[in-house]
Coordinates of N, CA, C and O in Angstrom, one line a residue:
M1 N -10.8 3.4 15.4 CA -11.4 3.4 14.1 C -12.2 2.0 13.9 O -11.7 1.0 14.3
T2 N -13.3 2.1 13.3 CA -14.0 0.9 12.9 C -13.6 0.5 11.5 O -13.6 1.3 10.6
S3 N -13.3 -0.8 11.4 CA -12.8 -1.2 10.1 C -14.0 -1.2 9.1 O -15.1 -1.7 9.3
P4 N -13.7 -0.7 7.9 CA -14.7 -0.7 6.8 C -14.8 -2.0 6.1 O -15.6 -2.2 5.2
L5 N -13.9 -2.9 6.5 CA -13.8 -4.2 5.8 C -14.5 -5.3 6.6 O -14.4 -5.4 7.8
T6 N -15.1 -6.2 5.9 CA -15.6 -7.4 6.5 C -14.4 -8.4 6.8 O -13.3 -8.2 6.1
P7 N -14.5 -9.4 7.6 CA -13.4 -10.3 7.8 C -13.0 -10.9 6.5 O -11.8 -11.1 6.2
A8 N -13.9 -11.2 5.6 CA -13.6 -11.9 4.3 C -12.8 -10.9 3.4 O -11.9 -11.3 2.7
Q9 N -13.2 -9.6 3.4 CA -12.5 -8.6 2.6 C -11.1 -8.4 3.2 O -10.1 -8.3 2.4
D10 N -10.9 -8.3 4.5 CA -9.6 -8.2 5.1 C -8.7 -9.4 4.7 O -7.6 -9.2 4.2
A11 N -9.3 -10.6 4.8 CA -8.5 -11.8 4.4 C -8.2 -11.8 2.9 O -7.1 -12.2 2.5
A12 N -9.0 -11.3 2.0 CA -8.8 -11.2 0.6 C -7.6 -10.2 0.3 O -6.7 -10.5 -0.5
L13 N -7.6 -9.1 1.0 CA -6.5 -8.2 0.8 C -5.1 -8.7 1.3 O -4.1 -8.6 0.7
V14 N -5.2 -9.4 2.5 CA -3.9 -10.0 3.0 C -3.5 -11.1 2.0 O -2.3 -11.2 1.7
A15 N -4.4 -11.9 1.5 CA -4.0 -12.9 0.5 C -3.4 -12.3 -0.8 O -2.5 -12.8 -1.3
A16 N -4.0 -11.1 -1.2 CA -3.4 -10.4 -2.4 C -2.0 -10.0 -2.1 O -1.1 -10.1 -3.0
I17 N -1.8 -9.5 -0.9 CA -0.4 -9.0 -0.5 C 0.5 -10.2 -0.5 O 1.6 -10.1 -1.1
R18 N 0.1 -11.3 0.1 CA 1.0 -12.5 0.1 C 1.3 -13.0 -1.3 O 2.4 -13.4 -1.5
Q19 N 0.3 -13.0 -2.1 CA 0.5 -13.5 -3.5 C 1.4 -12.6 -4.2 O 2.3 -13.1 -4.9
A20 N 1.3 -11.3 -4.1 CA 2.2 -10.4 -4.7 C 3.6 -10.5 -4.2 O 4.6 -10.3 -5.0
E21 N 3.8 -10.9 -3.0 CA 5.1 -10.9 -2.4 C 5.8 -12.3 -2.6 O 7.0 -12.4 -2.3
V22 N 5.1 -13.3 -3.1 CA 5.7 -14.6 -3.3 C 6.9 -14.6 -4.2 O 7.9 -15.4 -3.9
T23 N 6.9 -13.8 -5.2 CA 8.0 -13.8 -6.2 C 9.0 -12.6 -6.1 O 9.7 -12.3 -7.1
T24 N 8.9 -12.0 -4.9 CA 9.8 -10.8 -4.8 C 10.3 -10.6 -3.4 O 9.7 -11.1 -2.4
S25 N 11.3 -9.8 -3.2 CA 11.8 -9.5 -1.9 C 11.1 -8.2 -1.4 O 11.3 -7.8 -0.3
G26 N 10.3 -7.6 -2.3 CA 9.5 -6.4 -1.9 C 8.5 -6.7 -0.8 O 8.1 -7.8 -0.6
E27 N 8.1 -5.6 -0.2 CA 7.1 -5.6 0.9 C 6.0 -4.6 0.6 O 6.2 -3.5 0.1
I28 N 4.7 -5.1 0.8 CA 3.5 -4.3 0.5 C 2.7 -4.2 1.8 O 2.5 -5.2 2.5
R29 N 2.2 -3.0 2.1 CA 1.3 -2.8 3.2 C 0.1 -2.1 2.7 O 0.2 -1.3 1.8
V30 N -1.0 -2.2 3.4 CA -2.2 -1.4 3.2 C -2.6 -0.8 4.6 O -2.6 -1.5 5.6
H31 N -2.8 0.5 4.6 CA -3.2 1.2 5.8 C -4.5 1.9 5.5 O -4.7 2.6 4.6
L32 N -5.5 1.7 6.4 CA -6.8 2.3 6.3 C -7.1 3.2 7.6 O -6.7 2.8 8.7
E33 N -7.6 4.3 7.3 CA -8.1 5.2 8.5 C -9.3 5.9 8.0 O -9.6 6.0 6.8
D34 N -10.1 6.5 9.0 CA -11.3 7.1 8.7 C -11.1 8.3 7.8 O -11.7 8.5 6.7
T35 N -10.3 9.3 8.3 CA -10.2 10.5 7.6 C -8.7 10.9 7.5 O -7.9 10.5 8.4
C36 N -8.3 11.6 6.5 CA -7.0 12.0 6.3 C -6.7 13.3 7.0 O -7.4 14.3 6.7
P37 N -5.8 13.4 7.9 CA -5.5 14.6 8.7 C -4.7 15.7 8.0 O -4.5 16.8 8.5
T38 N -4.3 15.4 6.8 CA -3.5 16.3 6.0 C -4.2 16.7 4.7 O -5.0 15.9 4.2
P39 N -3.9 17.9 4.2 CA -4.6 18.2 2.9 C -4.3 17.3 1.8 O -5.2 17.0 1.0
E40 N -3.1 16.8 1.7 CA -2.7 15.9 0.7 C -2.6 14.4 1.2 O -1.8 14.2 2.1
P41 N -3.3 13.5 0.6 CA -3.1 12.1 1.1 C -1.7 11.5 1.0 O -1.3 10.7 1.7
L42 N -1.0 12.0 0.0 CA 0.4 11.5 -0.2 C 1.3 11.9 1.0 O 2.1 11.2 1.4
D43 N 1.0 13.1 1.5 CA 1.8 13.5 2.7 C 1.5 12.6 3.9 O 2.4 12.2 4.6
R44 N 0.2 12.3 4.1 CA -0.2 11.4 5.2 C 0.4 10.0 4.9 O 0.9 9.3 5.8
A45 N 0.4 9.5 3.7 CA 0.9 8.2 3.3 C 2.4 8.2 3.7 O 2.9 7.2 4.2
A46 N 3.1 9.3 3.5 CA 4.5 9.3 3.8 C 4.7 9.2 5.3 O 5.6 8.6 5.8
Q47 N 3.8 9.9 6.1 CA 3.9 9.8 7.5 C 3.7 8.4 8.0 O 4.4 7.8 8.8
V48 N 2.6 7.7 7.5 CA 2.3 6.4 7.9 C 3.4 5.4 7.5 O 3.8 4.5 8.2
F49 N 4.0 5.6 6.3 CA 5.1 4.8 5.8 C 6.2 4.8 6.9 O 6.8 3.8 7.2
G50 N 6.5 6.0 7.4 CA 7.5 6.1 8.5 C 7.1 5.4 9.8 O 7.8 4.7 10.4
E51 N 5.8 5.6 10.2 CA 5.3 5.0 11.4 C 5.3 3.5 11.4 O 5.5 2.9 12.4
L52 N 5.1 3.0 10.2 CA 5.1 1.5 10.0 C 6.5 0.9 9.8 O 6.7 -0.2 9.5
N53 N 7.5 1.8 9.8 CA 8.9 1.4 9.6 C 9.2 0.8 8.3 O 10.1 -0.1 8.1
M54 N 8.4 1.2 7.3 CA 8.6 0.7 5.9 C 9.9 1.1 5.3 O 10.3 0.4 4.4
H55 N 10.5 2.1 5.8 CA 11.8 2.6 5.2 C 13.0 1.7 5.7 O 14.1 2.0 5.3
K56 N 12.7 0.8 6.6 CA 13.7 0.0 7.2 C 13.9 -1.4 6.5 O 14.6 -2.2 7.0
T57 N 13.3 -1.6 5.4 CA 13.6 -2.9 4.6 C 15.0 -2.8 4.1 O 15.5 -1.8 3.7
A58 N 15.6 -4.0 4.0 CA 17.0 -4.1 3.5 C 17.2 -3.5 2.1 O 18.1 -2.8 1.9
A59 N 16.2 -3.8 1.2 CA 16.4 -3.3 -0.2 C 15.6 -2.0 -0.5 O 15.6 -1.6 -1.6
R60 N 15.0 -1.4 0.6 CA 14.3 -0.1 0.4 C 13.2 -0.3 -0.7 O 13.1 0.6 -1.6
N61 N 12.5 -1.4 -0.7 CA 11.5 -1.7 -1.7 C 10.1 -1.9 -1.2 O 9.3 -2.7 -1.7
G62 N 9.8 -1.2 -0.1 CA 8.4 -1.3 0.5 C 7.5 -0.4 -0.3 O 7.9 0.7 -0.8
V63 N 6.2 -0.8 -0.3 CA 5.1 0.0 -1.0 C 3.9 0.1 -0.1 O 3.5 -1.0 0.5
L64 N 3.4 1.3 0.1 CA 2.2 1.4 1.0 C 1.0 1.9 0.2 O 1.1 2.9 -0.6
F65 N -0.1 1.3 0.3 CA -1.4 1.7 -0.2 C -2.1 2.4 1.0 O -2.3 1.7 2.0
Y66 N -2.4 3.6 0.9 CA -3.1 4.4 2.0 C -4.5 4.8 1.5 O -4.7 5.4 0.4
L67 N -5.5 4.5 2.4 CA -6.8 4.9 2.1 C -7.5 5.5 3.3 O -7.6 4.8 4.4
A68 N -8.0 6.7 3.2 CA -8.8 7.3 4.2 C -10.2 7.2 3.7 O -10.7 8.0 2.8
W69 N -10.9 6.2 4.2 CA -12.1 5.8 3.5 C -13.3 6.7 3.7 O -14.1 6.9 2.8
Q70 N -13.5 7.4 4.8 CA -14.6 8.3 5.0 C -14.4 9.6 4.2 O -15.3 10.1 3.6
S71 N -13.1 10.1 4.2 CA -12.9 11.3 3.5 C -12.5 11.0 2.0 O -12.3 12.0 1.2
R72 N -12.5 9.8 1.6 CA -12.3 9.3 0.2 C -11.0 9.9 -0.4 O -11.0 10.5 -1.4
Q73 N -9.9 9.6 0.3 CA -8.6 10.0 -0.1 C -7.7 8.8 -0.2 O -7.8 7.9 0.7
F74 N -6.9 8.8 -1.2 CA -6.1 7.6 -1.5 C -4.7 8.0 -2.0 O -4.6 9.0 -2.7
A75 N -3.7 7.2 -1.7 CA -2.4 7.4 -2.2 C -1.6 6.1 -2.2 O -1.9 5.2 -1.4
V76 N -0.7 6.0 -3.1 CA 0.2 4.8 -3.1 C 1.7 5.4 -3.1 O 1.9 6.4 -3.9
I77 N 2.5 4.9 -2.3 CA 3.9 5.4 -2.2 C 4.9 4.3 -2.1 O 4.6 3.3 -1.4
G78 N 6.0 4.4 -2.7 CA 7.1 3.4 -2.6 C 8.3 4.0 -2.1 O 8.6 5.2 -2.2
D79 N 9.2 3.1 -1.5 CA 10.4 3.5 -0.9 C 11.4 3.9 -2.1 O 11.1 3.7 -3.3
S80 N 12.6 4.4 -1.7 CA 13.5 4.9 -2.7 C 13.9 4.0 -3.8 O 14.0 4.4 -5.0
A81 N 14.2 2.7 -3.5 CA 14.7 1.8 -4.5 C 13.7 1.4 -5.5 O 13.9 1.4 -6.7
I82 N 12.5 1.1 -5.1 CA 11.4 0.8 -6.0 C 11.0 2.0 -6.8 O 10.7 2.0 -8.0
N83 N 11.0 3.2 -6.1 CA 10.6 4.4 -6.8 C 11.6 4.7 -7.9 O 11.3 5.2 -9.0
A84 N 12.9 4.5 -7.7 CA 13.9 4.7 -8.7 C 13.9 3.7 -9.9 O 14.3 4.0 -11.0
A85 N 13.3 2.5 -9.6 CA 13.3 1.5 -10.6 C 12.2 1.5 -11.6 O 12.3 1.2 -12.7
V86 N 11.0 1.9 -11.1 CA 9.8 1.8 -11.9 C 9.7 3.0 -12.9 O 10.4 4.0 -12.7
P87 N 9.0 2.8 -14.0 CA 8.8 3.9 -15.0 C 8.2 5.2 -14.3 O 7.5 5.0 -13.3
D88 N 8.5 6.3 -14.8 CA 8.1 7.6 -14.2 C 6.6 7.7 -14.0 O 6.2 8.3 -13.0
D89 N 5.8 7.1 -14.8 CA 4.3 7.2 -14.7 C 3.7 6.0 -13.9 O 2.5 5.9 -13.8
F90 N 4.5 5.1 -13.3 CA 4.0 3.9 -12.7 C 3.1 4.3 -11.5 O 2.0 3.7 -11.4
W91 N 3.5 5.1 -10.6 CA 2.6 5.4 -9.4 C 1.3 6.0 -9.8 O 0.2 5.6 -9.3
E92 N 1.3 6.9 -10.8 CA 0.1 7.5 -11.3 C -0.8 6.5 -12.0 O -2.0 6.5 -11.8
T93 N -0.2 5.7 -12.8 CA -1.0 4.6 -13.5 C -1.6 3.7 -12.5 O -2.8 3.3 -12.6
T94 N -0.9 3.3 -11.5 CA -1.4 2.4 -10.5 C -2.5 3.1 -9.7 O -3.6 2.5 -9.5
K95 N -2.3 4.3 -9.3 CA -3.3 5.0 -8.6 C -4.6 5.1 -9.4 O -5.7 4.9 -8.9
E96 N -4.5 5.4 -10.7 CA -5.7 5.5 -11.5 C -6.4 4.2 -11.7 O -7.6 4.1 -11.7
A97 N -5.7 3.1 -11.7 CA -6.3 1.8 -11.9 C -7.1 1.4 -10.6 O -8.2 0.9 -10.6
V98 N -6.5 1.8 -9.4 CA -7.2 1.6 -8.2 C -8.5 2.5 -8.1 O -9.6 2.1 -7.8
L99 N -8.3 3.8 -8.4 CA -9.4 4.7 -8.3 C -10.5 4.4 -9.3 O -11.7 4.7 -9.0
E100 N -10.2 3.8 -10.4 CA -11.3 3.4 -11.4 C -12.2 2.4 -10.7 O -13.4 2.5 -10.9
Q101 N -11.7 1.5 -9.9 CA -12.6 0.6 -9.2 C -13.3 1.3 -8.0 O -14.4 1.0 -7.8
F102 N -12.6 2.2 -7.4 CA -13.2 2.9 -6.3 C -14.4 3.7 -6.7 O -15.4 3.8 -6.0
R103 N -14.3 4.3 -8.0 CA -15.5 5.0 -8.5 C -16.7 4.2 -8.6 O -17.8 4.7 -8.6
H104 N -16.5 2.9 -8.7 CA -17.7 1.9 -8.8 C -17.9 1.3 -7.5 O -18.6 0.2 -7.4
E105 N -17.3 1.8 -6.4 CA -17.4 1.3 -5.0 C -16.9 -0.1 -4.9 O -17.3 -0.8 -4.0
N106 N -15.9 -0.5 -5.7 CA -15.3 -1.8 -5.7 C -13.9 -1.5 -5.0 O -12.9 -1.6 -5.6
Y107 N -14.0 -1.2 -3.7 CA -12.8 -0.8 -2.9 C -11.7 -2.0 -2.8 O -10.6 -1.8 -3.1
V108 N -12.2 -3.1 -2.5 CA -11.3 -4.3 -2.3 C -10.7 -4.7 -3.6 O -9.5 -4.9 -3.8
L109 N -11.5 -4.7 -4.7 CA -11.1 -5.1 -6.0 C -10.0 -4.0 -6.5 O -9.0 -4.4 -7.1
G110 N -10.3 -2.8 -6.2 CA -9.3 -1.7 -6.6 C -8.0 -1.9 -5.9 O -6.9 -1.9 -6.6
L111 N -8.0 -2.2 -4.6 CA -6.8 -2.4 -3.9 C -6.1 -3.7 -4.4 O -4.8 -3.7 -4.5
E112 N -6.8 -4.7 -4.6 CA -6.3 -6.0 -5.1 C -5.6 -5.7 -6.5 O -4.5 -6.2 -6.7
R113 N -6.2 -5.0 -7.4 CA -5.6 -4.7 -8.7 C -4.3 -3.9 -8.5 O -3.3 -4.2 -9.2
G114 N -4.3 -2.9 -7.6 CA -3.1 -2.1 -7.4 C -2.0 -2.9 -6.8 O -0.8 -2.8 -7.2
I115 N -2.3 -3.8 -5.8 CA -1.4 -4.7 -5.2 C -0.7 -5.6 -6.3 O 0.5 -5.8 -6.3
K116 N -1.6 -6.1 -7.2 CA -1.1 -7.0 -8.2 C -0.1 -6.2 -9.1 O 1.0 -6.7 -9.5
M117 N -0.5 -5.0 -9.5 CA 0.4 -4.2 -10.4 C 1.8 -3.9 -9.7 O 2.8 -4.0 -10.3
V118 N 1.7 -3.6 -8.4 CA 2.9 -3.4 -7.7 C 3.8 -4.6 -7.6 O 5.0 -4.6 -7.7
G119 N 3.1 -5.8 -7.3 CA 3.8 -7.0 -7.2 C 4.5 -7.4 -8.5 O 5.7 -7.9 -8.4
E120 N 3.9 -7.1 -9.6 CA 4.6 -7.4 -10.9 C 5.9 -6.6 -11.0 O 6.9 -7.1 -11.5
Q121 N 5.8 -5.3 -10.6 CA 7.0 -4.4 -10.7 C 8.1 -4.9 -9.7 O 9.3 -4.9 -10.0
L122 N 7.6 -5.2 -8.5 CA 8.6 -5.7 -7.5 C 9.3 -7.0 -8.0 O 10.5 -7.1 -7.8
Q123 N 8.5 -7.9 -8.6 CA 9.1 -9.1 -9.1 C 10.1 -8.8 -10.2 O 11.2 -9.4 -10.2
R124 N 9.8 -7.9 -11.0 CA 10.7 -7.5 -12.1 C 12.0 -6.9 -11.6 O 13.1 -7.3 -12.1
Y125 N 11.9 -6.0 -10.6 CA 13.1 -5.3 -10.2 C 13.8 -5.9 -8.9 O 14.9 -5.7 -8.7
F126 N 13.0 -6.6 -8.2 CA 13.5 -7.2 -6.9 C 13.0 -8.7 -6.8 O 12.1 -9.0 -5.9
P127 N 13.5 -9.5 -7.6 CA 13.1 -10.9 -7.6 C 13.4 -11.6 -6.3 O 14.3 -11.3 -5.6
Y128 N 12.6 -12.6 -6.0 CA 12.7 -13.4 -4.8 C 14.0 -14.2 -4.9 O 14.4 -14.8 -5.9
N129 N 14.7 -14.2 -3.7 CA 15.9 -15.0 -3.6 C 15.8 -15.9 -2.3 O 15.8 -15.4 -1.2
A130 N 15.6 -17.2 -2.5 CA 15.3 -18.1 -1.4 C 16.4 -18.1 -0.3 O 16.1 -18.3 0.8
K131 N 17.6 -17.8 -0.7 CA 18.7 -17.8 0.3 C 18.7 -16.5 1.2 O 19.1 -16.6 2.3
T132 N 18.2 -15.4 0.7 CA 18.3 -14.2 1.4 C 16.9 -13.6 1.8 O 16.9 -12.7 2.7
D133 N 15.9 -14.0 1.1 CA 14.6 -13.3 1.4 C 13.9 -13.7 2.7 O 14.0 -14.9 3.1
Q134 N 13.4 -12.7 3.3 CA 12.5 -12.9 4.5 C 11.4 -11.9 4.5 O 11.6 -10.8 3.9
N135 N 10.3 -12.2 5.1 CA 9.2 -11.3 5.2 C 9.5 -10.3 6.2 O 9.4 -10.6 7.4
E136 N 9.9 -9.1 5.8 CA 10.4 -8.1 6.7 C 9.2 -7.3 7.4 O 9.5 -6.6 8.4
L137 N 8.1 -7.2 6.8 CA 7.0 -6.4 7.3 C 5.7 -7.3 7.4 O 5.5 -8.2 6.6
D138 N 4.9 -7.0 8.4 CA 3.6 -7.6 8.6 C 2.8 -7.5 7.4 O 2.7 -6.4 6.8
D139 N 2.1 -8.6 7.0 CA 1.2 -8.5 5.8 C -0.2 -8.0 6.2 O -1.0 -7.7 5.3
S140 N -0.5 -8.0 7.4 CA -1.9 -7.6 7.8 C -2.2 -6.1 7.5 O -1.3 -5.3 7.4
I141 N -3.4 -5.8 7.4 CA -3.9 -4.5 7.1 C -3.7 -3.7 8.4 O -4.1 -4.2 9.5
S142 N -3.2 -2.5 8.3 CA -3.0 -1.6 9.5 C -4.2 -0.6 9.5 O -4.6 -0.2 8.4
F143 N -4.6 -0.2 10.7 CA -5.7 0.7 10.8 C -5.3 1.8 11.8 O -4.5 1.6 12.7
G144 N -6.0 2.9 11.7 CA -5.8 3.9 12.7 C -5.8 5.3 12.1 O -6.1 5.5 10.9
G145 N -5.4 6.2 12.9 CA -5.3 7.6 12.5 C -4.0 8.2 13.0 O -3.2 7.5 13.5
P146 N -3.9 9.5 12.9 CA -2.7 10.2 13.4 C -2.5 10.0 14.9 O -3.5 9.9 15.6
K147 N -1.3 9.9 15.3 CA -0.9 9.8 16.7 C -1.1 11.1 17.3 O -0.7 12.1 16.7
P148 N -1.7 11.2 18.5 CA -1.9 12.5 19.2 C -0.5 13.1 19.5 O 0.5 12.4 19.7
S149 N -0.5 14.4 19.4 CA 0.8 15.1 19.6 C 1.0 15.2 21.1 O 0.1 15.0 21.9
A150 N 2.3 15.4 21.5 CA 2.7 15.5 22.9 C 2.0 16.6 23.6 O 1.8 16.6 24.8
N151 N 1.6 17.6 22.9 CA 0.9 18.8 23.5 C -0.6 18.6 23.6 O -1.2 19.5 24.2
A152 N -1.1 17.5 23.1 CA -2.6 17.4 23.1 C -3.1 16.9 24.5 O -2.4 16.3 25.3

């Protein structure tokens, strides 16, 4: 996959992730791929969540922003603990805030806004603890597509 991000945009997203994670034990990742191989981007986001081992955080508070940029599909998904903590409409509200910027082709700004919204909720429910916190997941943007099946 060719990255749709310039080096400066990539750096801006990583900086947004790091800023959001400063005050929380939560973990945020962004995954980009060309096209979504499933009818529903949320299903693909769940697959990627597993592939990135995001379900293995100690507090089960990882959040994934998934974007298939050529097919224009987007999803945001959180692990069980953050999902149980946030208000019922949080994921949809966050998704809509991101998509509002996407509609104006402000993709990086949209992701930055979503990351900030998630960071605020993670800080509220999973505050940073200097004695126990560690960065459990890579902050870099991940890229790719579905892994080929063994039968391919």
